[in-house]
């Protein structure tokens, strides 16, 4: 728990173990591929956990084990605790739009 494993679909080899700073279960994943500048191809992987945390891993993973590059949480002023109503689906659009579908039917942008 608290991590995401990436496997080679063809042969089942573990490519990456993306370690998180949570012990919660993953409830949703989002992957984004984009080009930043000329020929700079990047990918992001985001995972939502049932404790309300959303973690983002970098586009270029340096090794088999990798810590998240960013931790996303709802700001206190929103009055929303994602631990109470977990995110079940996500979609990311470059450069900054993350849409989260919650268990109660609410969409968060």
Coordinates of C-alpha atoms in Angstrom, one line a residue:
X1 CA 0.0 0.0 0.0
X2 CA 1.1 3.6 -0.6
X3 CA 2.9 2.8 -3.7
X4 CA 2.3 2.1 -7.4
X5 CA 4.1 -0.6 -9.3
X6 CA 4.7 -0.2 -13.1
X7 CA 5.1 -3.4 -15.0
X8 CA 6.1 -4.3 -18.6
X9 CA 2.8 -5.6 -20.0
X10 CA 4.6 -7.9 -22.5
X11 CA 6.7 -9.9 -20.0
X12 CA 5.6 -8.9 -16.5
X13 CA 8.9 -7.3 -15.5
X14 CA 8.6 -4.7 -12.7
X15 CA 9.9 -1.5 -14.2
X16 CA 9.3 0.9 -11.3
X17 CA 8.1 1.0 -7.7
X18 CA 6.7 4.5 -7.2
X19 CA 6.8 4.9 -3.4
X20 CA 4.4 7.2 -1.7
X21 CA 4.4 8.8 1.8
X22 CA 1.0 7.3 2.7
X23 CA -0.2 3.8 3.7
X24 CA -3.6 4.2 2.1
X25 CA -4.9 2.3 -0.9
X26 CA -4.9 3.6 -4.4
X27 CA -8.3 4.6 -5.6
X28 CA -7.5 6.2 -9.0
X29 CA -4.7 6.7 -11.5
X30 CA -4.1 9.3 -14.2
X31 CA -1.3 9.3 -16.8
X32 CA -0.4 12.3 -19.0
X33 CA 2.0 12.5 -21.9
X34 CA 2.9 15.9 -23.3
X35 CA 5.7 17.9 -25.1
X36 CA 7.2 20.8 -23.4
X37 CA 9.2 22.8 -25.9
X38 CA 10.8 21.3 -29.0
X39 CA 11.3 17.5 -28.6
X40 CA 11.1 17.5 -24.8
X41 CA 8.6 14.6 -24.3
X42 CA 7.4 14.1 -20.8
X43 CA 5.0 11.9 -18.9
X44 CA 3.4 12.2 -15.5
X45 CA 1.7 9.6 -13.3
X46 CA -0.7 10.7 -10.6
X47 CA -2.3 8.4 -8.0
X48 CA -5.2 9.2 -5.7
X49 CA -5.3 7.4 -2.3
X50 CA -8.3 6.8 -0.1
X51 CA -6.9 9.1 2.6
X52 CA -7.4 12.1 0.3
X53 CA -3.8 12.4 -0.9
X54 CA -2.9 12.7 -4.6
X55 CA 0.7 12.1 -5.5
X56 CA 2.5 13.0 -8.7
X57 CA 5.6 11.2 -10.0
X58 CA 8.1 12.8 -12.4
X59 CA 8.2 12.3 -16.1
X60 CA 11.7 10.9 -16.0
X61 CA 12.0 8.3 -13.3
X62 CA 15.7 8.0 -12.2
X63 CA 15.7 4.4 -11.0
X64 CA 13.6 1.5 -10.1
X65 CA 12.5 3.1 -6.8
X66 CA 11.1 6.7 -7.0
X67 CA 9.6 9.1 -4.5
X68 CA 6.8 11.4 -5.6
X69 CA 7.8 14.8 -7.0
X70 CA 4.6 16.5 -5.7
X71 CA 1.9 16.0 -3.1
X72 CA -1.5 17.5 -3.9
X73 CA -4.1 18.2 -1.2
X74 CA -7.3 20.3 -1.2
X75 CA -6.7 23.8 0.3
X76 CA -8.3 24.3 3.8
X77 CA -10.5 27.2 2.5
X78 CA -12.4 24.8 0.3
X79 CA -13.8 23.0 3.4
X80 CA -13.4 19.6 1.6
X81 CA -11.7 16.6 3.1
X82 CA -10.9 14.1 0.4
X83 CA -10.4 11.4 3.1
X84 CA -14.2 11.6 3.7
X85 CA -15.1 11.3 0.0
X86 CA -12.3 9.7 -2.0
X87 CA -11.4 10.4 -5.6
X88 CA -12.4 7.5 -7.9
X89 CA -11.3 8.9 -11.2
X90 CA -8.9 11.5 -12.5
X91 CA -7.9 13.2 -15.8
X92 CA -4.9 15.4 -16.3
X93 CA -4.5 17.9 -19.1
X94 CA -1.2 19.8 -19.6
X95 CA -0.2 22.2 -18.3
X96 CA -2.2 22.5 -15.0
X97 CA -5.7 21.0 -15.2
X98 CA -6.5 18.1 -13.0
X99 CA -10.1 16.9 -12.9
X100 CA -11.1 14.6 -10.0
X101 CA -14.3 12.7 -9.8
X102 CA -15.3 12.0 -6.2
X103 CA -17.3 9.1 -4.8
X104 CA -20.3 11.5 -4.0
X105 CA -20.5 12.5 -7.7
X106 CA -18.8 15.9 -7.3
X107 CA -16.2 17.0 -9.9
X108 CA -13.2 19.0 -8.7
X109 CA -11.0 21.0 -11.1

